[in-house]
Amino acid sequence: MSGPIAPSSPGLTLPVWVAAAAKVALQVLLGEPFEPEQQLSQGSDQPSLQVPVCSAAPLAPGEALGISRCDPGPGLDLTRDLEVWVRVAWIAASQPLLELQAGEGVGRFGVEGDVCLSGFARELLERNLLPLVPPGRGLLVQPILPRGRVLAERTSNAAFGVVDGLALIGTQAEVQRSAAPDQLQQVLADLRALAADAGFQGRLVLVIGENGLDLARQQGLGPVLKVGNWVGPVLVAAAAAGVRDLLLLGYHGKLIKLAGGIFHTHHHLADGRLEVLVALGLDAGLSVAQLLQLRGAASVEDAFQALEADQATALGQHLAAIVERRSQSYVDRYGAWSMRIGAALFDRSRTLRWWGPEGEKRFFTLRD
């Protein structure tokens, strides 16, 4: 087994810092001395993590608080230097032995919903805390992100029903840089491996983001490749690799950038989503008042919600068709390939809403 690794490039995801703060707080409850670095297990086939923590102290009998400070590594990341507090407390033994509760600044699924965390985050907590819990006791774990509510306003969490703070949705320990060149190289390597498989039939679903990946799996779509923000180069590489039928599946607020000719979709590079939507609305024959309404919307989702149902449907279908057309034109600039590109778009409820002419054919074909 490999030795422990310390946080370094590319940095560690938010669930790791939560788990480290929780573990040091639990050690306080157990009467153990403060350890400024916490070793976290990822499982037998993964190296352990050596994660620094800031402090820990008892709060009241049977309660303690641990604090860490998030280091996501190099690059732009809104969680940089975010203080992570975790309150732990003994509770009566029950099933499950570990009870998770959203504290201030931690996202939940709806106002009264459960804490929003990934399977990886839950497993990391259980793996590193449960072995320390004495028999006959359970443990309450309450992550608190003092700046989480404010920072969440700069994310798309609300678009997917997550309220009140940041979601703990990392799917691995190390931060994946969707805007970094090394992330592109990994996607291209995955694409080459997929296309070289003996069972590959020339079909591919390219998903944008974790929500797209989850939806594709729910819909039984495949094979699936998560692209991140480097959409343009991956489209060209897919055509060169022999993909014939490609379906772009993503959130409408992300794929709309392709309709505007923006093929690297990271928000630090370019935005223009509402401006593109207004132009599409002009194509669709919306009135001046409706176009101004689109332009003043807080988000693409809000813009669609403000329209009448039939107008939203017409505009969404036009958006999907333009995504297809601009994507096909982008690829055709680099070679004469036979790949056809379809697009399927989902909304904040992760419901598939619209697909273009090519997407409609390939959506149903790829599901068979």
mmCIF file of C-alpha atoms in Angstrom:
data_model
loop_
_atom_site.group_PDB
_atom_site.id
_atom_site.type_symbol
_atom_site.label_atom_id
_atom_site.label_comp_id
_atom_site.label_asym_id
_atom_site.label_seq_id
_atom_site.Cartn_x
_atom_site.Cartn_y
_atom_site.Cartn_z
ATOM 1 C CA MET A 1 0.000 0.000 0.000
ATOM 2 C CA SER A 2 1.263 3.486 -0.814
ATOM 3 C CA GLY A 3 2.306 5.840 1.930
ATOM 4 C CA PRO A 4 0.248 8.876 2.980
ATOM 5 C CA ILE A 5 0.056 11.869 0.668
ATOM 6 C CA ALA A 6 -0.104 15.457 1.844
ATOM 7 C CA PRO A 7 -2.283 18.148 0.275
ATOM 8 C CA SER A 8 -0.510 19.535 -2.766
ATOM 9 C CA SER A 9 -1.306 20.183 -6.391
ATOM 10 C CA PRO A 10 -4.031 19.648 -7.447
ATOM 11 C CA GLY A 11 -5.378 20.056 -3.892
ATOM 12 C CA LEU A 12 -8.097 18.326 -1.918
ATOM 13 C CA THR A 13 -11.864 18.536 -2.222
ATOM 14 C CA LEU A 14 -14.182 19.964 0.407
ATOM 15 C CA PRO A 15 -15.343 16.552 1.781
ATOM 16 C CA VAL A 16 -11.729 15.776 2.745
ATOM 17 C CA TRP A 17 -11.434 18.930 4.857
ATOM 18 C CA VAL A 18 -14.779 18.149 6.490
ATOM 19 C CA ALA A 19 -13.641 14.630 7.355
ATOM 20 C CA ALA A 20 -10.347 15.892 8.821
ATOM 21 C CA ALA A 21 -12.123 18.461 11.019
ATOM 22 C CA ALA A 22 -14.629 15.829 12.126
ATOM 23 C CA LYS A 23 -11.899 13.376 13.048
ATOM 24 C CA VAL A 24 -9.918 15.859 15.148
ATOM 25 C CA ALA A 25 -13.132 16.884 16.942
ATOM 26 C CA LEU A 26 -13.891 13.227 17.694
ATOM 27 C CA GLN A 27 -10.404 12.811 19.120
ATOM 28 C CA VAL A 28 -11.202 15.625 21.569
ATOM 29 C CA LEU A 29 -14.316 13.744 22.682
ATOM 30 C CA LEU A 30 -12.157 10.685 23.243
ATOM 31 C CA GLY A 31 -9.732 12.654 25.402
ATOM 32 C CA GLU A 32 -6.835 12.297 22.969
ATOM 33 C CA PRO A 33 -4.171 14.997 22.446
ATOM 34 C CA PHE A 34 -4.545 17.424 19.553
ATOM 35 C CA GLU A 35 -2.904 16.253 16.341
ATOM 36 C CA PRO A 36 -2.257 19.046 13.796
ATOM 37 C CA GLU A 37 -2.294 16.536 10.931
ATOM 38 C CA GLN A 38 -5.007 13.961 10.486
ATOM 39 C CA GLN A 39 -4.463 10.743 8.573
ATOM 40 C CA LEU A 40 -7.520 9.794 6.559
ATOM 41 C CA SER A 41 -8.061 6.387 5.019
ATOM 42 C CA GLN A 42 -9.518 6.157 1.499
ATOM 43 C CA GLY A 43 -9.703 2.383 1.408
ATOM 44 C CA SER A 44 -7.300 -0.490 0.939
ATOM 45 C CA ASP A 45 -6.505 0.308 -2.696
ATOM 46 C CA GLN A 46 -5.871 4.039 -2.165
ATOM 47 C CA PRO A 47 -3.078 5.895 -0.358
ATOM 48 C CA SER A 48 -4.021 7.517 2.925
ATOM 49 C CA LEU A 49 -4.224 11.295 3.136
ATOM 50 C CA GLN A 50 -2.283 13.486 5.555
ATOM 51 C CA VAL A 51 -4.520 16.526 6.082
ATOM 52 C CA PRO A 52 -3.658 19.555 8.264
ATOM 53 C CA VAL A 53 -6.228 20.904 10.710
ATOM 54 C CA CYS A 54 -6.295 24.222 12.561
ATOM 55 C CA SER A 55 -7.722 23.540 16.009
ATOM 56 C CA ALA A 56 -10.168 21.546 18.102
ATOM 57 C CA ALA A 57 -11.844 22.085 21.469
ATOM 58 C CA PRO A 58 -14.677 20.787 23.645
ATOM 59 C CA LEU A 59 -17.910 22.778 23.495
ATOM 60 C CA ALA A 60 -19.902 21.139 26.271
ATOM 61 C CA PRO A 61 -20.010 17.699 27.860
ATOM 62 C CA GLY A 62 -20.220 15.217 25.004
ATOM 63 C CA GLU A 63 -19.649 17.836 22.291
ATOM 64 C CA ALA A 64 -16.561 19.127 20.490
ATOM 65 C CA LEU A 65 -15.614 21.295 17.529
ATOM 66 C CA GLY A 66 -12.855 20.740 14.960
ATOM 67 C CA ILE A 67 -11.667 23.314 12.423
ATOM 68 C CA SER A 68 -9.755 22.960 9.167
ATOM 69 C CA ARG A 69 -9.055 25.391 6.335
ATOM 70 C CA CYS A 70 -9.732 24.316 2.759
ATOM 71 C CA ASP A 71 -6.823 24.227 0.315
ATOM 72 C CA PRO A 72 -8.070 23.234 -3.159
ATOM 73 C CA GLY A 73 -4.614 23.596 -4.710
ATOM 74 C CA PRO A 74 -3.622 25.941 -7.547
ATOM 75 C CA GLY A 75 -6.183 27.534 -9.797
ATOM 76 C CA LEU A 76 -9.360 29.506 -9.263
ATOM 77 C CA ASP A 77 -11.607 27.976 -6.614
ATOM 78 C CA LEU A 78 -14.104 29.748 -4.376
ATOM 79 C CA THR A 79 -13.422 27.342 -1.480
ATOM 80 C CA ARG A 80 -9.831 28.565 -1.106
ATOM 81 C CA ASP A 81 -9.104 29.352 2.580
ATOM 82 C CA LEU A 82 -12.692 28.495 3.502
ATOM 83 C CA GLU A 83 -12.922 27.687 7.216
ATOM 84 C CA VAL A 84 -14.551 24.336 7.809
ATOM 85 C CA TRP A 85 -16.061 23.747 11.242
ATOM 86 C CA VAL A 86 -17.427 20.381 12.291
ATOM 87 C CA ARG A 87 -19.361 19.863 15.493
ATOM 88 C CA VAL A 88 -19.547 16.311 16.788
ATOM 89 C CA ALA A 89 -21.591 15.007 19.690
ATOM 90 C CA TRP A 90 -22.406 11.679 21.290
ATOM 91 C CA ILE A 91 -25.887 10.377 20.618
ATOM 92 C CA ALA A 92 -27.681 7.201 21.562
ATOM 93 C CA ALA A 93 -26.573 4.211 19.516
ATOM 94 C CA SER A 94 -28.903 3.594 16.600
ATOM 95 C CA GLN A 95 -28.745 2.673 12.958
ATOM 96 C CA PRO A 96 -26.949 4.300 11.315
ATOM 97 C CA LEU A 97 -24.354 4.983 14.003
ATOM 98 C CA LEU A 98 -23.323 8.167 12.197
ATOM 99 C CA GLU A 99 -25.968 10.890 11.917
ATOM 100 C CA LEU A 100 -25.214 13.758 9.542
ATOM 101 C CA GLN A 101 -26.806 17.160 10.038
ATOM 102 C CA ALA A 102 -26.407 20.262 7.870
ATOM 103 C CA GLY A 103 -25.066 23.201 9.839
ATOM 104 C CA GLU A 104 -24.936 26.837 8.808
ATOM 105 C CA GLY A 105 -23.608 27.316 5.280
ATOM 106 C CA VAL A 106 -23.981 23.679 4.220
ATOM 107 C CA GLY A 107 -26.302 23.004 1.302
ATOM 108 C CA ARG A 108 -29.489 21.000 1.663
ATOM 109 C CA PHE A 109 -31.975 19.558 -0.816
ATOM 110 C CA GLY A 110 -34.761 22.050 -0.218
ATOM 111 C CA VAL A 111 -35.519 24.075 2.909
ATOM 112 C CA GLU A 112 -36.328 21.013 5.019
ATOM 113 C CA GLY A 113 -34.168 18.578 3.065
ATOM 114 C CA ASP A 114 -31.201 16.405 3.902
ATOM 115 C CA VAL A 115 -27.616 17.578 3.796
ATOM 116 C CA CYS A 116 -26.350 17.613 0.212
ATOM 117 C CA LEU A 117 -23.303 15.361 0.115
ATOM 118 C CA SER A 118 -21.917 12.777 -2.253
ATOM 119 C CA GLY A 119 -21.508 9.085 -1.627
ATOM 120 C CA PHE A 120 -17.758 9.665 -1.488
ATOM 121 C CA ALA A 121 -18.171 12.275 1.264
ATOM 122 C CA ARG A 122 -20.375 9.994 3.368
ATOM 123 C CA GLU A 123 -18.084 7.008 2.883
ATOM 124 C CA LEU A 124 -15.016 9.057 3.844
ATOM 125 C CA LEU A 125 -16.673 10.144 7.084
ATOM 126 C CA GLU A 126 -17.879 6.667 7.952
ATOM 127 C CA ARG A 127 -14.539 5.042 7.130
ATOM 128 C CA ASN A 128 -12.562 7.409 9.359
ATOM 129 C CA LEU A 129 -14.985 8.054 12.233
ATOM 130 C CA LEU A 130 -16.926 4.865 12.906
ATOM 131 C CA PRO A 131 -13.882 2.774 13.931
ATOM 132 C CA LEU A 132 -13.247 5.339 16.699
ATOM 133 C CA VAL A 133 -16.795 5.400 18.089
ATOM 134 C CA PRO A 134 -17.018 3.320 21.305
ATOM 135 C CA PRO A 135 -19.516 0.443 21.446
ATOM 136 C CA GLY A 136 -22.989 1.495 22.547
ATOM 137 C CA ARG A 137 -22.666 5.037 21.233
ATOM 138 C CA GLY A 138 -23.569 6.898 18.052
ATOM 139 C CA LEU A 139 -22.109 10.107 16.702
ATOM 140 C CA LEU A 140 -23.749 13.268 15.402
ATOM 141 C CA VAL A 141 -21.645 15.053 12.774
ATOM 142 C CA GLN A 142 -22.632 18.608 11.868
ATOM 143 C CA PRO A 143 -20.457 20.370 9.273
ATOM 144 C CA ILE A 144 -20.597 24.177 9.443
ATOM 145 C CA LEU A 145 -19.281 26.505 6.733
ATOM 146 C CA PRO A 146 -19.410 30.069 8.140
ATOM 147 C CA ARG A 147 -19.058 31.624 4.666
ATOM 148 C CA GLY A 148 -20.886 28.877 2.816
ATOM 149 C CA ARG A 149 -24.208 30.673 2.348
ATOM 150 C CA VAL A 150 -22.531 33.710 0.751
ATOM 151 C CA LEU A 151 -20.216 31.646 -1.449
ATOM 152 C CA ALA A 152 -23.097 29.455 -2.633
ATOM 153 C CA GLU A 153 -24.607 32.510 -4.324
ATOM 154 C CA ARG A 154 -21.682 32.354 -6.768
ATOM 155 C CA THR A 155 -22.422 28.736 -7.744
ATOM 156 C CA SER A 156 -25.193 26.984 -9.672
ATOM 157 C CA ASN A 157 -26.315 25.055 -6.575
ATOM 158 C CA ALA A 158 -29.731 26.688 -6.513
ATOM 159 C CA ALA A 159 -30.292 25.612 -10.099
ATOM 160 C CA PHE A 160 -30.346 22.021 -8.872
ATOM 161 C CA GLY A 161 -32.485 22.530 -5.778
ATOM 162 C CA VAL A 162 -29.623 22.933 -3.283
ATOM 163 C CA VAL A 163 -30.300 25.756 -0.817
ATOM 164 C CA ASP A 164 -28.667 27.528 2.119
ATOM 165 C CA GLY A 165 -25.038 26.788 1.316
ATOM 166 C CA LEU A 166 -22.323 24.802 -0.413
ATOM 167 C CA ALA A 167 -22.865 21.171 -1.354
ATOM 168 C CA LEU A 168 -20.353 18.558 -0.184
ATOM 169 C CA ILE A 169 -20.342 16.759 -3.499
ATOM 170 C CA GLY A 170 -16.740 15.896 -4.301
ATOM 171 C CA THR A 171 -16.481 12.416 -5.787
ATOM 172 C CA GLN A 172 -12.794 11.902 -5.001
ATOM 173 C CA ALA A 173 -10.102 13.268 -2.694
ATOM 174 C CA GLU A 174 -8.130 15.268 -5.229
ATOM 175 C CA VAL A 175 -9.585 18.302 -6.956
ATOM 176 C CA GLN A 176 -10.268 17.768 -10.648
ATOM 177 C CA ARG A 177 -9.331 20.791 -12.704
ATOM 178 C CA SER A 178 -12.001 20.939 -15.409
ATOM 179 C CA ALA A 179 -10.340 24.047 -16.854
ATOM 180 C CA ALA A 180 -6.757 22.802 -16.674
ATOM 181 C CA PRO A 181 -4.769 21.335 -19.586
ATOM 182 C CA ASP A 182 -3.904 18.181 -17.626
ATOM 183 C CA GLN A 183 -7.624 17.499 -17.167
ATOM 184 C CA LEU A 184 -8.077 17.752 -20.926
ATOM 185 C CA GLN A 185 -5.272 15.256 -21.477
ATOM 186 C CA GLN A 186 -6.960 12.808 -19.109
ATOM 187 C CA VAL A 187 -10.280 13.134 -20.956
ATOM 188 C CA LEU A 188 -8.525 12.574 -24.284
ATOM 189 C CA ALA A 189 -6.778 9.487 -22.890
ATOM 190 C CA ASP A 190 -10.132 8.145 -21.664
ATOM 191 C CA LEU A 191 -11.617 8.833 -25.103
ATOM 192 C CA ARG A 192 -8.834 6.939 -26.872
ATOM 193 C CA ALA A 193 -9.250 3.972 -24.547
ATOM 194 C CA LEU A 194 -13.002 3.927 -25.078
ATOM 195 C CA ALA A 195 -12.709 4.134 -28.873
ATOM 196 C CA ALA A 196 -10.072 1.369 -28.919
ATOM 197 C CA ASP A 197 -12.318 -1.071 -27.054
ATOM 198 C CA ALA A 198 -13.339 -4.054 -29.155
ATOM 199 C CA GLY A 199 -17.004 -3.507 -28.329
ATOM 200 C CA PHE A 200 -17.058 0.174 -29.305
ATOM 201 C CA GLN A 201 -19.813 0.823 -31.868
ATOM 202 C CA GLY A 202 -19.077 4.438 -32.772
ATOM 203 C CA ARG A 203 -21.598 5.968 -30.369
ATOM 204 C CA LEU A 204 -20.771 8.299 -27.497
ATOM 205 C CA VAL A 205 -22.619 10.422 -24.948
ATOM 206 C CA LEU A 206 -20.568 13.457 -23.961
ATOM 207 C CA VAL A 207 -21.794 14.836 -20.626
ATOM 208 C CA ILE A 208 -21.102 18.245 -19.124
ATOM 209 C CA GLY A 209 -20.621 18.092 -15.351
ATOM 210 C CA GLU A 210 -21.604 15.731 -12.542
ATOM 211 C CA ASN A 211 -25.328 16.333 -12.961
ATOM 212 C CA GLY A 212 -25.135 15.363 -16.619
ATOM 213 C CA LEU A 213 -23.192 12.234 -15.702
ATOM 214 C CA ASP A 214 -25.772 11.240 -13.099
ATOM 215 C CA LEU A 215 -28.673 11.867 -15.480
ATOM 216 C CA ALA A 216 -27.053 9.863 -18.280
ATOM 217 C CA ARG A 217 -26.676 6.890 -15.958
ATOM 218 C CA GLN A 218 -30.275 7.192 -14.773
ATOM 219 C CA GLN A 219 -31.454 7.225 -18.381
ATOM 220 C CA GLY A 220 -29.369 4.198 -19.291
ATOM 221 C CA LEU A 221 -27.331 6.160 -21.823
ATOM 222 C CA GLY A 222 -23.879 5.047 -22.821
ATOM 223 C CA PRO A 223 -21.058 4.806 -23.342
ATOM 224 C CA VAL A 224 -20.570 8.041 -21.399
ATOM 225 C CA LEU A 225 -17.585 10.388 -21.209
ATOM 226 C CA LYS A 226 -17.504 13.370 -18.863
ATOM 227 C CA VAL A 227 -15.861 16.257 -20.682
ATOM 228 C CA GLY A 228 -15.498 19.129 -18.197
ATOM 229 C CA ASN A 229 -15.029 22.525 -19.838
ATOM 230 C CA TRP A 230 -12.845 21.590 -22.840
ATOM 231 C CA VAL A 231 -15.784 20.818 -25.122
ATOM 232 C CA GLY A 232 -14.347 21.927 -28.462
ATOM 233 C CA PRO A 233 -11.108 19.920 -28.476
ATOM 234 C CA VAL A 234 -12.937 16.832 -27.225
ATOM 235 C CA LEU A 235 -15.524 17.091 -30.003
ATOM 236 C CA VAL A 236 -12.754 17.166 -32.607
ATOM 237 C CA ALA A 237 -10.878 14.322 -30.915
ATOM 238 C CA ALA A 238 -14.078 12.243 -30.825
ATOM 239 C CA ALA A 239 -14.570 12.694 -34.560
ATOM 240 C CA ALA A 240 -10.943 11.770 -35.224
ATOM 241 C CA ALA A 241 -11.275 8.691 -32.988
ATOM 242 C CA GLY A 242 -14.080 7.295 -35.127
ATOM 243 C CA VAL A 243 -17.184 8.365 -33.204
ATOM 244 C CA ARG A 244 -20.103 8.487 -35.628
ATOM 245 C CA ASP A 245 -23.041 9.402 -33.389
ATOM 246 C CA LEU A 246 -22.352 11.830 -30.535
ATOM 247 C CA LEU A 247 -24.891 13.147 -28.071
ATOM 248 C CA LEU A 248 -24.080 16.275 -26.047
ATOM 249 C CA LEU A 249 -25.984 16.076 -22.758
ATOM 250 C CA GLY A 250 -25.872 18.980 -20.325
ATOM 251 C CA TYR A 251 -27.594 21.659 -18.284
ATOM 252 C CA HIS A 252 -29.125 24.323 -20.514
ATOM 253 C CA GLY A 253 -27.210 27.032 -18.637
ATOM 254 C CA LYS A 254 -23.951 25.366 -19.691
ATOM 255 C CA LEU A 255 -24.669 24.187 -23.223
ATOM 256 C CA ILE A 256 -26.065 27.580 -24.202
ATOM 257 C CA LYS A 257 -22.464 28.786 -24.431
ATOM 258 C CA LEU A 258 -21.935 26.460 -27.380
ATOM 259 C CA ALA A 259 -24.856 28.156 -29.122
ATOM 260 C CA GLY A 260 -22.845 31.360 -28.815
ATOM 261 C CA GLY A 261 -19.703 29.780 -30.245
ATOM 262 C CA ILE A 262 -17.961 29.440 -26.853
ATOM 263 C CA PHE A 263 -16.367 25.991 -26.789
ATOM 264 C CA HIS A 264 -14.369 26.308 -23.570
ATOM 265 C CA THR A 265 -17.181 26.724 -21.065
ATOM 266 C CA HIS A 266 -15.432 27.709 -17.817
ATOM 267 C CA HIS A 267 -17.092 30.847 -16.472
ATOM 268 C CA HIS A 268 -13.739 32.555 -15.875
ATOM 269 C CA LEU A 269 -13.044 32.425 -19.607
ATOM 270 C CA ALA A 270 -16.355 33.630 -20.997
ATOM 271 C CA ASP A 271 -20.018 33.934 -20.108
ATOM 272 C CA GLY A 272 -22.529 35.714 -22.336
ATOM 273 C CA ARG A 273 -25.329 33.239 -21.621
ATOM 274 C CA LEU A 274 -28.168 35.737 -21.322
ATOM 275 C CA GLU A 275 -26.900 37.674 -24.324
ATOM 276 C CA VAL A 276 -26.992 34.466 -26.383
ATOM 277 C CA LEU A 277 -30.473 33.701 -25.083
ATOM 278 C CA VAL A 278 -31.710 37.138 -26.146
ATOM 279 C CA ALA A 279 -30.326 36.569 -29.642
ATOM 280 C CA LEU A 280 -32.078 33.194 -29.793
ATOM 281 C CA GLY A 281 -35.265 34.810 -28.540
ATOM 282 C CA LEU A 282 -35.042 37.295 -31.402
ATOM 283 C CA ASP A 283 -34.765 34.353 -33.822
ATOM 284 C CA ALA A 284 -37.805 32.773 -32.170
ATOM 285 C CA GLY A 285 -39.913 35.906 -32.676
ATOM 286 C CA LEU A 286 -40.261 37.066 -29.074
ATOM 287 C CA SER A 287 -41.473 40.610 -28.491
ATOM 288 C CA VAL A 288 -39.216 43.455 -27.390
ATOM 289 C CA ALA A 289 -40.745 43.299 -23.910
ATOM 290 C CA GLN A 290 -40.014 39.573 -23.680
ATOM 291 C CA LEU A 291 -36.453 40.069 -24.901
ATOM 292 C CA LEU A 292 -35.885 42.712 -22.229
ATOM 293 C CA GLN A 293 -37.307 40.287 -19.688
ATOM 294 C CA LEU A 294 -34.801 37.649 -20.787
ATOM 295 C CA ARG A 295 -31.946 40.129 -20.633
ATOM 296 C CA GLY A 296 -32.804 41.134 -17.073
ATOM 297 C CA ALA A 297 -33.211 37.581 -15.716
ATOM 298 C CA ALA A 298 -30.948 36.357 -12.935
ATOM 299 C CA SER A 299 -30.174 33.109 -14.755
ATOM 300 C CA VAL A 300 -31.020 31.101 -17.851
ATOM 301 C CA GLU A 301 -33.413 28.988 -15.788
ATOM 302 C CA ASP A 302 -35.233 32.067 -14.470
ATOM 303 C CA ALA A 303 -35.455 33.420 -18.012
ATOM 304 C CA PHE A 304 -37.213 30.286 -19.225
ATOM 305 C CA GLN A 305 -39.486 30.204 -16.184
ATOM 306 C CA ALA A 306 -40.674 33.747 -16.964
ATOM 307 C CA LEU A 307 -41.957 32.730 -20.411
ATOM 308 C CA GLU A 308 -45.254 31.103 -21.243
ATOM 309 C CA ALA A 309 -44.957 27.315 -21.557
ATOM 310 C CA ASP A 310 -45.268 27.228 -25.336
ATOM 311 C CA GLN A 311 -42.781 30.061 -25.763
ATOM 312 C CA ALA A 312 -40.293 28.360 -23.440
ATOM 313 C CA THR A 313 -40.661 25.119 -25.387
ATOM 314 C CA ALA A 314 -40.108 26.811 -28.728
ATOM 315 C CA LEU A 315 -37.090 28.748 -27.443
ATOM 316 C CA GLY A 316 -35.585 25.661 -25.782
ATOM 317 C CA GLN A 317 -35.927 23.575 -28.912
ATOM 318 C CA HIS A 318 -34.347 26.346 -30.945
ATOM 319 C CA LEU A 319 -31.495 26.525 -28.414
ATOM 320 C CA ALA A 320 -30.868 22.772 -28.718
ATOM 321 C CA ALA A 321 -30.905 22.986 -32.521
ATOM 322 C CA ILE A 322 -28.385 25.859 -32.512
ATOM 323 C CA VAL A 323 -26.118 23.968 -30.086
ATOM 324 C CA GLU A 324 -26.114 21.113 -32.581
ATOM 325 C CA ARG A 325 -25.492 23.387 -35.557
ATOM 326 C CA ARG A 326 -22.664 25.392 -33.971
ATOM 327 C CA SER A 327 -21.009 22.230 -32.608
ATOM 328 C CA GLN A 328 -21.180 20.536 -35.999
ATOM 329 C CA SER A 329 -19.691 23.624 -37.669
ATOM 330 C CA TYR A 330 -16.892 23.722 -35.102
ATOM 331 C CA VAL A 331 -15.910 20.120 -35.829
ATOM 332 C CA ASP A 332 -16.256 20.500 -39.598
ATOM 333 C CA ARG A 333 -13.639 23.259 -39.572
ATOM 334 C CA TYR A 334 -10.990 20.711 -38.583
ATOM 335 C CA GLY A 335 -11.722 17.794 -40.880
ATOM 336 C CA ALA A 336 -14.165 15.919 -43.088
ATOM 337 C CA TRP A 337 -15.530 13.369 -40.643
ATOM 338 C CA SER A 338 -18.831 11.499 -40.676
ATOM 339 C CA MET A 339 -19.681 12.215 -37.021
ATOM 340 C CA ARG A 340 -23.114 13.711 -36.410
ATOM 341 C CA ILE A 341 -23.757 15.713 -33.250
ATOM 342 C CA GLY A 342 -26.994 15.810 -31.300
ATOM 343 C CA ALA A 343 -27.845 17.796 -28.185
ATOM 344 C CA ALA A 344 -30.140 17.088 -25.233
ATOM 345 C CA LEU A 345 -30.670 19.743 -22.536
ATOM 346 C CA PHE A 346 -31.983 19.398 -18.980
ATOM 347 C CA ASP A 347 -33.252 21.977 -16.486
ATOM 348 C CA ARG A 348 -32.643 22.650 -12.800
ATOM 349 C CA SER A 349 -34.809 19.690 -11.805
ATOM 350 C CA ARG A 350 -32.546 17.471 -13.940
ATOM 351 C CA THR A 351 -35.464 16.785 -16.266
ATOM 352 C CA LEU A 352 -34.647 16.398 -19.946
ATOM 353 C CA ARG A 353 -36.500 19.285 -21.560
ATOM 354 C CA TRP A 354 -35.356 19.731 -25.131
ATOM 355 C CA TRP A 355 -33.269 18.134 -27.839
ATOM 356 C CA GLY A 356 -32.473 19.225 -31.356
ATOM 357 C CA PRO A 357 -33.314 17.262 -34.528
ATOM 358 C CA GLU A 358 -30.123 15.192 -34.370
ATOM 359 C CA GLY A 359 -30.382 14.801 -30.604
ATOM 360 C CA GLU A 360 -33.897 13.444 -30.793
ATOM 361 C CA LYS A 361 -32.817 10.674 -33.163
ATOM 362 C CA ARG A 362 -29.648 9.858 -31.241
ATOM 363 C CA PHE A 363 -31.250 10.131 -27.801
ATOM 364 C CA PHE A 364 -33.626 7.280 -28.499
ATOM 365 C CA THR A 365 -31.058 5.327 -30.523
ATOM 366 C CA LEU A 366 -28.471 5.494 -27.756
ATOM 367 C CA ARG A 367 -30.980 4.264 -25.195
ATOM 368 C CA ASP A 368 -31.627 1.030 -27.124
#
